[in-house]
Every structure is written in C-alpha cells, then in structure tokens.
Coordinates of C-alpha atoms in Angstrom, one line a residue:
M238 CA 0.0 0.0 0.0
A239 CA 2.8 2.4 0.9
L240 CA 4.6 1.5 -2.3
R241 CA 1.4 2.3 -4.4
K242 CA 1.1 5.8 -2.8
F243 CA 4.8 6.4 -3.4
V244 CA 4.5 5.4 -7.1
E245 CA 1.4 7.6 -7.5
K246 CA 3.2 10.5 -6.0
L247 CA 6.1 10.0 -8.5
T248 CA 3.9 9.6 -11.5
K249 CA 1.3 12.3 -10.8
P250 CA 1.8 15.7 -12.5
V251 CA 3.2 18.5 -10.4
E252 CA 0.1 20.7 -11.2
E253 CA -2.2 18.0 -9.8
Q254 CA -0.2 17.6 -6.6
D255 CA -0.2 21.4 -6.1
R256 CA -3.9 21.5 -6.7
Q257 CA -4.5 18.8 -4.1
I258 CA -2.3 20.5 -1.6
L259 CA -4.0 23.9 -2.1
S260 CA -7.5 22.3 -1.9
T261 CA -6.5 20.5 1.4
W262 CA -5.2 23.9 2.8
C263 CA -8.5 25.6 1.8
D264 CA -10.5 22.9 3.6
S265 CA -8.4 23.4 6.7
M266 CA -9.2 27.1 6.8
Q267 CA -12.9 26.2 7.3
C268 CA -14.0 28.3 4.3
S269 CA -16.6 27.7 1.6
T270 CA -15.3 26.3 -1.6
I271 CA -15.6 28.9 -4.4
A272 CA -17.6 26.6 -6.6
D273 CA -20.2 25.9 -3.9
A274 CA -20.4 29.5 -2.5
K275 CA -23.8 31.1 -2.9
T276 CA -24.2 34.5 -4.7
R277 CA -25.7 37.5 -2.9
Q278 CA -24.8 36.0 0.5
P279 CA -21.8 36.7 2.8
V280 CA -19.1 34.2 2.1
R281 CA -15.6 33.4 3.4
L282 CA -13.3 32.0 0.7
A283 CA -9.7 30.9 0.9
G284 CA -7.2 30.4 -1.9
E285 CA -4.0 31.4 -3.7
V286 CA -3.5 34.6 -5.6
R287 CA -3.0 33.7 -9.2
S288 CA -2.8 37.2 -10.7
V289 CA -3.0 40.9 -9.8
R290 CA -3.9 43.6 -12.2
I291 CA -5.1 47.2 -12.3
V292 CA -8.3 47.8 -14.3
P293 CA -10.1 51.1 -14.8
R294 CA -13.7 50.9 -13.6
A295 CA -16.1 53.8 -13.9
G296 CA -13.3 56.3 -14.4
A297 CA -11.2 55.1 -11.4
D298 CA -8.6 52.4 -11.0
A299 CA -9.5 49.1 -9.3
L300 CA -7.2 46.4 -8.2
E301 CA -8.3 42.9 -9.4
V302 CA -7.0 39.9 -7.6
L303 CA -7.7 36.4 -9.1
V304 CA -7.9 33.8 -6.4
Y305 CA -7.9 30.0 -7.0
D306 CA -8.9 27.4 -4.4
G307 CA -7.9 24.3 -6.4
D308 CA -11.2 23.9 -8.1
A309 CA -12.6 27.4 -9.1
F310 CA -11.6 31.0 -9.4
V311 CA -13.0 34.2 -7.8
T312 CA -12.0 37.8 -8.5
G313 CA -11.6 40.2 -5.6
V314 CA -12.1 43.7 -6.7
F315 CA -10.7 46.6 -4.6
L316 CA -12.3 49.8 -6.0
G317 CA -10.1 52.9 -5.9
R318 CA -6.9 51.0 -5.1
R319 CA -3.8 50.6 -7.3
K320 CA -1.8 48.5 -4.9
I321 CA -2.1 46.6 -1.6
H322 CA 1.1 45.7 0.0
G323 CA 1.5 42.0 0.5
I324 CA -0.9 40.9 -2.2
S325 CA 1.1 39.2 -4.9
P326 CA 0.9 36.1 -7.0
G327 CA 1.5 32.9 -5.1
R328 CA 0.4 34.4 -1.8
R329 CA -2.4 32.6 0.1
I330 CA -5.4 34.8 1.1
V331 CA -8.8 34.6 2.7
L332 CA -11.6 36.9 1.3
E333 CA -14.8 37.8 3.1
G334 CA -17.7 39.6 1.5
V335 CA -20.7 39.1 -0.7
M336 CA -20.1 37.2 -3.9
T337 CA -21.8 38.3 -7.1
L338 CA -21.7 37.2 -10.7
D339 CA -20.4 39.7 -13.3
H340 CA -20.5 38.3 -16.9
N341 CA -20.7 34.8 -15.5
Q342 CA -17.5 35.3 -13.4
R343 CA -17.5 35.1 -9.6
V344 CA -16.6 38.5 -8.1
V345 CA -16.3 39.9 -4.5
Y346 CA -16.2 43.7 -4.4
N347 CA -14.2 45.4 -1.7
P348 CA -13.7 42.2 0.4
I349 CA -12.2 42.0 3.8
Y350 CA -8.9 40.1 3.3
T351 CA -6.5 38.2 5.5
L352 CA -3.0 37.3 4.2
V353 CA -1.9 33.9 5.3

C-alpha cells in the first residue's frame, strides 16, 4: 500500500499535486469552496492569488485579484486601489464579502482580506 502511494506521487503531474495541496489547505481554513459559495450572501473564501492587475472601472482604477482554491476562481475587486502591500501572485489569502456574478464570473467587491 505504501509503495502504491509512493509510485502515484512520483507519476502524478506536479500541477495536480499542487492543486490537491491547495485544496486541502483551503479545507483546513474552514471556508466555503468557491464553486459551492452562494451568490448575494456573505461568504468566506480561501485560496492562492494567481494574478493581480489594475483595471479602470467607472473612471477610477481598481485592483483585481484572481484567487484560486484548487477547483474554481473568484476575483476580488478593490475599488479605488492601485496596490495593496503583501498581495502578490503565489500568496495565500482569505476573502470575506458578498459574492456576485459579473458576466458569469464570480466577483467579490471590496472584500475584507487576510493574508496567510
């Protein structure tokens, strides 16, 4: 049995191993999974920052943070911000707020965030 797990670990792609590790970590944070979170209700989501970009919205800049929990993505939008120290790709984060759908993408506007 131990040999089988060892062989699986050696033959499994690195991306799949990383996804499983991230998914396990998100479960340990006692947060909702992004895919199962309900829209228009307060949610607490954990994941890893995949990208950070500045996008103009309604004439003002907004910082968009793409967060991945191993299964799905959510975008945290910080209106009126160009940078938040500590938020960078690869960093783990917990977002709290109300999730909405914007063009079939999950979005949380001005979430409360905790860097982990």
